[in-house]
PDB file of C-alpha atoms in Angstrom:
ATOM      1  CA  MET R   1      16.906 -21.711 -60.050  1.00 78.00           C
ATOM      2  CA  PHE R   2      20.136 -21.980 -61.112  1.00 83.00           C
ATOM      3  CA  PRO R   3      20.874 -25.677 -62.057  1.00 83.00           C
ATOM      4  CA  ILE R   4      24.026 -27.228 -60.952  1.00 86.00           C
ATOM      5  CA  MET R   5      25.315 -30.678 -60.277  1.00 88.00           C
ATOM      6  CA  LEU R   6      26.930 -31.275 -56.197  1.00 92.00           C
ATOM      7  CA  ASN R   7      29.105 -33.150 -55.361  1.00 95.00           C
ATOM      8  CA  ILE R   8      27.713 -34.380 -51.187  1.00 96.00           C
ATOM      9  CA  CYS R   9      29.773 -37.564 -51.707  1.00 97.00           C
ATOM     10  CA  GLY R  10      30.584 -38.589 -47.804  1.00 97.00           C
ATOM     11  CA  ARG R  11      28.470 -35.439 -46.470  1.00 97.00           C
ATOM     12  CA  LYS R  12      26.721 -34.971 -44.199  1.00 98.00           C
ATOM     13  CA  CYS R  13      23.383 -34.590 -45.067  1.00 98.00           C
ATOM     14  CA  THR R  14      20.377 -33.975 -43.204  1.00 98.00           C
ATOM     15  CA  VAL R  15      16.694 -34.822 -43.629  1.00 98.00           C
ATOM     16  CA  ALA R  16      13.717 -34.469 -40.949  1.00 98.00           C
ATOM     17  CA  GLY R  17      10.738 -36.496 -40.953  1.00 97.00           C
ATOM     18  CA  GLY R  18       9.866 -40.107 -41.475  1.00 97.00           C
ATOM     19  CA  GLY R  19       7.277 -40.494 -43.762  1.00 96.00           C
ATOM     20  CA  ASN R  20       6.336 -41.634 -47.820  1.00 93.00           C
ATOM     21  CA  VAL R  21       8.367 -37.811 -48.802  1.00 93.00           C
ATOM     22  CA  ALA R  22      10.815 -37.895 -46.407  1.00 96.00           C
ATOM     23  CA  GLU R  23      11.993 -41.628 -47.587  1.00 97.00           C
ATOM     24  CA  ARG R  24      11.689 -40.948 -51.402  1.00 94.00           C
ATOM     25  CA  LYS R  25      14.786 -37.790 -50.448  1.00 96.00           C
ATOM     26  CA  VAL R  26      16.843 -39.637 -47.897  1.00 97.00           C
ATOM     27  CA  LYS R  27      17.075 -42.934 -51.596  1.00 96.00           C
ATOM     28  CA  THR R  28      17.558 -39.950 -53.538  1.00 93.00           C
ATOM     29  CA  LEU R  29      20.699 -39.085 -51.349  1.00 96.00           C
ATOM     30  CA  LEU R  30      22.283 -42.207 -50.667  1.00 97.00           C
ATOM     31  CA  LYS R  31      22.466 -42.966 -53.933  1.00 92.00           C
ATOM     32  CA  TYR R  32      24.694 -40.296 -54.760  1.00 93.00           C
ATOM     33  CA  GLY R  33      26.992 -41.642 -51.832  1.00 96.00           C
ATOM     34  CA  ALA R  34      25.662 -39.052 -49.039  1.00 97.00           C
ATOM     35  CA  ASP R  35      26.476 -40.141 -45.630  1.00 98.00           C
ATOM     36  CA  VAL R  36      22.442 -39.383 -44.520  1.00 98.00           C
ATOM     37  CA  THR R  37      21.035 -38.840 -40.579  1.00 98.00           C
ATOM     38  CA  ALA R  38      17.119 -39.065 -40.550  1.00 98.00           C
ATOM     39  CA  VAL R  39      15.756 -37.064 -37.871  1.00 98.00           C
ATOM     40  CA  SER R  40      11.541 -38.161 -36.800  1.00 98.00           C
ATOM     41  CA  PRO R  41      10.150 -39.344 -33.580  1.00 97.00           C
ATOM     42  CA  PHE R  42       8.355 -42.165 -36.069  1.00 96.00           C
ATOM     43  CA  PHE R  43       9.603 -43.822 -39.318  1.00 97.00           C
ATOM     44  CA  LYS R  44       7.571 -45.336 -41.814  1.00 96.00           C
ATOM     45  CA  ASP R  45       7.960 -49.121 -42.497  1.00 96.00           C
ATOM     46  CA  GLY R  46      10.702 -50.235 -44.583  1.00 95.00           C
ATOM     47  CA  PHE R  47      11.972 -46.407 -44.564  1.00 97.00           C
ATOM     48  CA  PRO R  48      16.372 -46.474 -45.406  1.00 96.00           C
ATOM     49  CA  ASN R  49      18.821 -47.544 -43.235  1.00 95.00           C
ATOM     50  CA  VAL R  50      20.320 -45.113 -42.337  1.00 97.00           C
ATOM     51  CA  LYS R  51      21.921 -43.088 -39.065  1.00 97.00           C
ATOM     52  CA  ARG R  52      17.984 -42.222 -37.293  1.00 97.00           C
ATOM     53  CA  LEU R  53      17.601 -39.444 -34.559  1.00 97.00           C
ATOM     54  CA  GLU R  54      13.857 -41.165 -33.307  1.00 97.00           C
ATOM     55  CA  LYS R  55      12.853 -37.956 -31.372  1.00 97.00           C
ATOM     56  CA  GLU R  56      11.623 -34.797 -32.291  1.00 97.00           C
ATOM     57  CA  TYR R  57      13.670 -32.420 -34.104  1.00 97.00           C
ATOM     58  CA  SER R  58      15.867 -29.810 -32.511  1.00 97.00           C
ATOM     59  CA  SER R  59      18.115 -27.354 -33.860  1.00 97.00           C
ATOM     60  CA  SER R  60      20.914 -28.904 -32.916  1.00 97.00           C
ATOM     61  CA  ASP R  61      20.453 -31.844 -35.022  1.00 97.00           C
ATOM     62  CA  ILE R  62      21.167 -30.205 -38.110  1.00 98.00           C
ATOM     63  CA  GLU R  63      25.246 -28.998 -36.915  1.00 96.00           C
ATOM     64  CA  ASN R  64      28.029 -29.742 -39.070  1.00 96.00           C
ATOM     65  CA  SER R  65      25.560 -30.972 -42.517  1.00 98.00           C
ATOM     66  CA  PHE R  66      26.529 -29.960 -45.482  1.00 98.00           C
ATOM     67  CA  LEU R  67      22.371 -29.190 -46.490  1.00 98.00           C
ATOM     68  CA  VAL R  68      18.758 -30.370 -44.956  1.00 98.00           C
ATOM     69  CA  ILE R  69      15.554 -30.996 -46.422  1.00 98.00           C
ATOM     70  CA  ALA R  70      12.786 -30.599 -44.309  1.00 97.00           C
ATOM     71  CA  ALA R  71      10.165 -33.460 -44.850  1.00 96.00           C
ATOM     72  CA  THR R  72       7.901 -33.533 -41.968  1.00 96.00           C
ATOM     73  CA  ASP R  73       4.300 -32.772 -42.264  1.00 92.00           C
ATOM     74  CA  ASN R  74       4.257 -30.111 -39.822  1.00 94.00           C
ATOM     75  CA  LYS R  75       4.204 -26.444 -41.812  1.00 93.00           C
ATOM     76  CA  GLU R  76       5.615 -24.980 -37.983  1.00 95.00           C
ATOM     77  CA  VAL R  77       8.599 -27.536 -37.999  1.00 96.00           C
ATOM     78  CA  ASN R  78       9.028 -27.136 -41.184  1.00 96.00           C
ATOM     79  CA  GLN R  79      10.046 -23.593 -40.981  1.00 96.00           C
ATOM     80  CA  THR R  80      12.217 -24.171 -38.265  1.00 97.00           C
ATOM     81  CA  ILE R  81      14.210 -25.907 -39.995  1.00 97.00           C
ATOM     82  CA  TYR R  82      14.599 -23.238 -42.330  1.00 97.00           C
ATOM     83  CA  ASN R  83      15.122 -20.742 -40.196  1.00 97.00           C
ATOM     84  CA  ASP R  84      17.924 -22.753 -38.171  1.00 98.00           C
ATOM     85  CA  ALA R  85      19.717 -23.900 -41.870  1.00 98.00           C
ATOM     86  CA  LYS R  86      19.880 -19.841 -42.483  1.00 97.00           C
ATOM     87  CA  LYS R  87      21.831 -19.058 -39.432  1.00 97.00           C
ATOM     88  CA  ARG R  88      23.837 -21.356 -40.170  1.00 97.00           C
ATOM     89  CA  ASN R  89      24.853 -20.771 -43.428  1.00 97.00           C
ATOM     90  CA  ILE R  90      23.747 -24.255 -44.292  1.00 98.00           C
ATOM     91  CA  LEU R  91      21.662 -25.477 -47.425  1.00 97.00           C
ATOM     92  CA  VAL R  92      18.179 -26.081 -46.630  1.00 97.00           C
ATOM     93  CA  SER R  93      14.940 -27.770 -49.252  1.00 96.00           C
ATOM     94  CA  LEU R  94      11.357 -27.544 -47.738  1.00 95.00           C
ATOM     95  CA  SER R  95       9.388 -30.061 -48.986  1.00 89.00           C
ATOM     96  CA  ASP R  96       6.418 -27.766 -49.459  1.00 84.00           C
ATOM     97  CA  ASP R  97       7.536 -24.952 -50.368  1.00 88.00           C
ATOM     98  CA  THR R  98       9.898 -24.934 -53.006  1.00 83.00           C
ATOM     99  CA  GLU R  99       9.937 -21.474 -53.542  1.00 84.00           C
ATOM    100  CA  HIS R 100      12.015 -20.204 -50.679  1.00 89.00           C
ATOM    101  CA  SER R 101      14.233 -23.202 -50.622  1.00 94.00           C
ATOM    102  CA  ASP R 102      17.258 -22.981 -51.684  1.00 94.00           C
ATOM    103  CA  PHE R 103      17.489 -25.819 -53.628  1.00 93.00           C
ATOM    104  CA  ILE R 104      15.397 -29.049 -54.820  1.00 87.00           C
ATOM    105  CA  LEU R 105      15.603 -32.575 -55.987  1.00 86.00           C
ATOM    106  CA  PRO R 106      14.817 -32.671 -60.081  1.00 82.00           C
ATOM    107  CA  SER R 107      13.252 -35.955 -61.932  1.00 77.00           C
ATOM    108  CA  SER R 108      16.132 -37.430 -62.717  1.00 81.00           C
ATOM    109  CA  LYS R 109      17.715 -40.643 -64.449  1.00 80.00           C
ATOM    110  CA  ASN R 110      21.096 -41.908 -64.531  1.00 79.00           C
ATOM    111  CA  TYR R 111      22.725 -44.895 -67.066  1.00 79.00           C
ATOM    112  CA  ASP R 112      26.452 -45.053 -66.330  1.00 82.00           C
ATOM    113  CA  ASP R 113      28.063 -41.550 -66.563  1.00 83.00           C
ATOM    114  CA  ILE R 114      24.964 -39.633 -68.230  1.00 82.00           C
ATOM    115  CA  THR R 115      22.514 -38.617 -66.433  1.00 83.00           C
ATOM    116  CA  ILE R 116      19.993 -36.243 -67.557  1.00 81.00           C
ATOM    117  CA  SER R 117      17.365 -34.048 -64.435  1.00 82.00           C
ATOM    118  CA  VAL R 118      13.778 -32.563 -65.742  1.00 81.00           C
ATOM    119  CA  SER R 119      12.560 -30.010 -63.263  1.00 81.00           C
ATOM    120  CA  THR R 120       9.523 -28.324 -63.569  1.00 76.00           C
ATOM    121  CA  ASN R 121      10.491 -25.403 -60.562  1.00 75.00           C
ATOM    122  CA  GLY R 122       8.612 -27.773 -58.458  1.00 70.00           C
ATOM    123  CA  LYS R 123       5.283 -26.816 -60.014  1.00 70.00           C
ATOM    124  CA  SER R 124       4.390 -29.850 -61.500  1.00 71.00           C
ATOM    125  CA  PRO R 125       7.053 -32.895 -59.766  1.00 70.00           C
ATOM    126  CA  ALA R 126       4.708 -35.963 -62.279  1.00 70.00           C
ATOM    127  CA  LEU R 127       5.057 -33.901 -65.984  1.00 73.00           C
ATOM    128  CA  ALA R 128       8.930 -33.210 -65.040  1.00 77.00           C
ATOM    129  CA  LYS R 129       8.996 -37.347 -64.389  1.00 77.00           C
ATOM    130  CA  LYS R 130       6.494 -37.468 -67.775  1.00 75.00           C
ATOM    131  CA  ILE R 131       9.463 -35.908 -69.550  1.00 73.00           C
ATOM    132  CA  ARG R 132      11.992 -36.976 -68.000  1.00 72.00           C
ATOM    133  CA  GLN R 133      10.809 -40.567 -69.409  1.00 72.00           C
ATOM    134  CA  ILE R 134      11.273 -39.188 -72.359  1.00 61.00           C
ATOM    135  CA  LYS R 135      14.211 -38.101 -72.949  1.00 61.00           C
ATOM    136  CA  SER R 136      15.625 -40.977 -71.123  1.00 60.00           C
ATOM    137  CA  ASN R 137      14.394 -43.661 -73.897  1.00 62.00           C
ATOM    138  CA  ASP R 138      18.039 -43.312 -75.730  1.00 75.00           C
ATOM    139  CA  LEU R 139      20.077 -42.729 -72.403  1.00 74.00           C
ATOM    140  CA  GLU R 140      21.776 -46.749 -73.421  1.00 81.00           C
ATOM    141  CA  PHE R 141      22.275 -45.875 -76.308  1.00 86.00           C
ATOM    142  CA  TYR R 142      24.392 -42.033 -75.626  1.00 85.00           C
ATOM    143  CA  ALA R 143      25.959 -44.167 -72.938  1.00 83.00           C
ATOM    144  CA  SER R 144      27.177 -46.671 -75.144  1.00 87.00           C
ATOM    145  CA  ILE R 145      28.642 -44.424 -77.188  1.00 89.00           C
ATOM    146  CA  LEU R 146      30.356 -41.707 -74.793  1.00 90.00           C
ATOM    147  CA  PRO R 147      33.448 -43.698 -73.683  1.00 90.00           C
ATOM    148  CA  ILE R 148      34.198 -43.447 -77.891  1.00 92.00           C
ATOM    149  CA  ILE R 149      33.971 -39.647 -77.643  1.00 91.00           C
ATOM    150  CA  GLU R 150      36.132 -39.910 -74.235  1.00 89.00           C
ATOM    151  CA  LYS R 151      38.863 -41.123 -75.855  1.00 90.00           C
ATOM    152  CA  TYR R 152      38.798 -38.663 -78.928  1.00 88.00           C
ATOM    153  CA  ARG R 153      38.033 -35.965 -76.531  1.00 86.00           C
ATOM    154  CA  SER R 154      41.122 -36.837 -74.616  1.00 85.00           C
ATOM    155  CA  ILE R 155      43.349 -37.070 -77.508  1.00 86.00           C
ATOM    156  CA  LEU R 156      42.470 -33.789 -79.136  1.00 84.00           C
ATOM    157  CA  ILE R 157      43.266 -31.936 -76.459  1.00 79.00           C
ATOM    158  CA  SER R 158      46.890 -31.015 -77.638  1.00 77.00           C
ATOM    159  CA  GLU R 159      45.284 -29.997 -80.762  1.00 79.00           C
ATOM    160  CA  SER R 160      44.033 -26.663 -82.197  1.00 79.00           C
ATOM    161  CA  ARG R 161      40.404 -25.066 -81.229  1.00 79.00           C
ATOM    162  CA  ASP R 162      39.392 -25.473 -84.608  1.00 84.00           C
ATOM    163  CA  THR R 163      40.276 -28.936 -84.826  1.00 85.00           C
ATOM    164  CA  LYS R 164      39.017 -30.299 -81.556  1.00 85.00           C
ATOM    165  CA  LYS R 165      35.636 -28.192 -82.436  1.00 86.00           C
ATOM    166  CA  GLU R 166      34.909 -29.675 -85.528  1.00 89.00           C
ATOM    167  CA  ILE R 167      35.667 -33.421 -84.420  1.00 90.00           C
ATOM    168  CA  LEU R 168      33.749 -33.331 -81.595  1.00 89.00           C
ATOM    169  CA  ASN R 169      30.208 -31.716 -83.132  1.00 90.00           C
ATOM    170  CA  PHE R 170      31.568 -34.366 -86.053  1.00 92.00           C
ATOM    171  CA  MET R 171      31.456 -37.226 -83.444  1.00 91.00           C
ATOM    172  CA  VAL R 172      27.878 -36.154 -82.362  1.00 91.00           C
ATOM    173  CA  SER R 173      26.460 -35.405 -85.629  1.00 91.00           C
ATOM    174  CA  ASP R 174      22.917 -36.792 -86.827  1.00 90.00           C
ATOM    175  CA  GLU R 175      24.381 -38.951 -89.740  1.00 94.00           C
ATOM    176  CA  MET R 176      27.506 -40.113 -87.209  1.00 92.00           C
ATOM    177  CA  LEU R 177      24.698 -41.163 -84.784  1.00 91.00           C
ATOM    178  CA  GLU R 178      23.289 -42.962 -87.064  1.00 93.00           C
ATOM    179  CA  ILE R 179      26.171 -44.783 -87.867  1.00 95.00           C
ATOM    180  CA  ALA R 180      26.220 -45.601 -83.967  1.00 93.00           C
ATOM    181  CA  LYS R 181      23.227 -46.871 -83.867  1.00 91.00           C
ATOM    182  CA  GLU R 182      23.972 -49.873 -86.462  1.00 94.00           C
ATOM    183  CA  SER R 183      27.304 -50.707 -85.509  1.00 95.00           C
ATOM    184  CA  LEU R 184      29.780 -48.890 -82.218  1.00 94.00           C
ATOM    185  CA  GLU R 185      33.100 -50.342 -84.563  1.00 95.00           C
ATOM    186  CA  LEU R 186      31.840 -48.516 -87.804  1.00 96.00           C
ATOM    187  CA  TYR R 187      30.831 -45.550 -85.668  1.00 95.00           C
ATOM    188  CA  GLU R 188      34.576 -45.609 -84.552  1.00 94.00           C
ATOM    189  CA  GLN R 189      36.303 -45.901 -87.223  1.00 95.00           C
ATOM    190  CA  LYS R 190      35.171 -43.156 -88.841  1.00 94.00           C
ATOM    191  CA  ILE R 191      35.694 -40.847 -86.113  1.00 93.00           C
ATOM    192  CA  LYS R 192      39.759 -42.131 -86.257  1.00 92.00           C
ATOM    193  CA  GLU R 193      39.637 -41.526 -89.888  1.00 92.00           C
ATOM    194  CA  LYS R 194      38.140 -37.969 -89.706  1.00 90.00           C
ATOM    195  CA  TYR R 195      41.141 -37.418 -87.017  1.00 88.00           C
ATOM    196  CA  GLU R 196      43.297 -38.801 -89.361  1.00 87.00           C
ATOM    197  CA  THR R 197      42.383 -36.361 -92.137  1.00 87.00           C
ATOM    198  CA  ALA R 198      42.546 -33.640 -89.710  1.00 82.00           C
ATOM    199  CA  ILE R 199      46.022 -33.930 -88.491  1.00 78.00           C
ATOM    200  CA  LEU R 200      46.881 -34.919 -92.250  1.00 71.00           C
ATOM    201  CA  VAL R 201      46.071 -31.278 -93.014  1.00 61.00           C
ATOM    202  CA  ILE R 202      47.266 -30.024 -90.495  1.00 53.00           C
ATOM    203  CA  SER R 203      50.569 -31.883 -91.323  1.00 53.00           C
ATOM    204  CA  PHE R 204      50.969 -30.990 -95.381  1.00 44.00           C
ATOM    205  CA  GLY R 205      49.498 -27.159 -94.472  1.00 47.00           C
ATOM    206  CA  THR R 206      52.555 -26.581 -92.427  1.00 46.00           C
ATOM    207  CA  SER R 207      55.512 -28.079 -94.174  1.00 46.00           C
ATOM    208  CA  HIS R 208      53.999 -26.165 -97.439  1.00 43.00           C
ATOM    209  CA  ARG R 209      54.464 -22.992 -95.050  1.00 46.00           C
ATOM    210  CA  ASP R 210      58.073 -23.926 -94.075  1.00 49.00           C
ATOM    211  CA  THR R 211      58.952 -24.369 -97.258  1.00 47.00           C
ATOM    212  CA  HIS R 212      58.123 -20.922 -98.504  1.00 50.00           C
TER     213      HIS R 212
END
């Protein structure tokens, strides 16, 4: 599958189902700001507080949806939802058939502006979760240096491609990351020194050429 970050904030997303699987899907969608509607003749205790259609599924339930997730315990109903979504060119995911889904919800971990998602293409969600936990150990650290990197990245926009590449790579080099773990203040100071040196070299080179 093609990995993609999708903006669903404020968009209508419909989930068919009222059990544990549907609950997890709804919680994930809400986390990213979706306008969620859930369709099911029953809902488990503690189901998220979203718009509910307490009824059997019908094709009109997914009208104007940006995406649809079929998470019922009835394979035939899920297939009907899939067919209805396809007719309307709506993205659809089947909780019991990832192979034929337009998308899947990978195991994800967020910390501020950093998101890590891991997928095994539906073959082992448990393994994906395990890998995500391993990868997420340093999320807090990387989130702490991201504002500094973003600051200098915006400053570097007007510089040459080679200068930008050199400094951006420098900021995430193993040596610099070790410095950042010890002191964010020292980390930013080293970046500033690197930037000022690079600009000085460029300025000197330009003025030197102009005198010849």
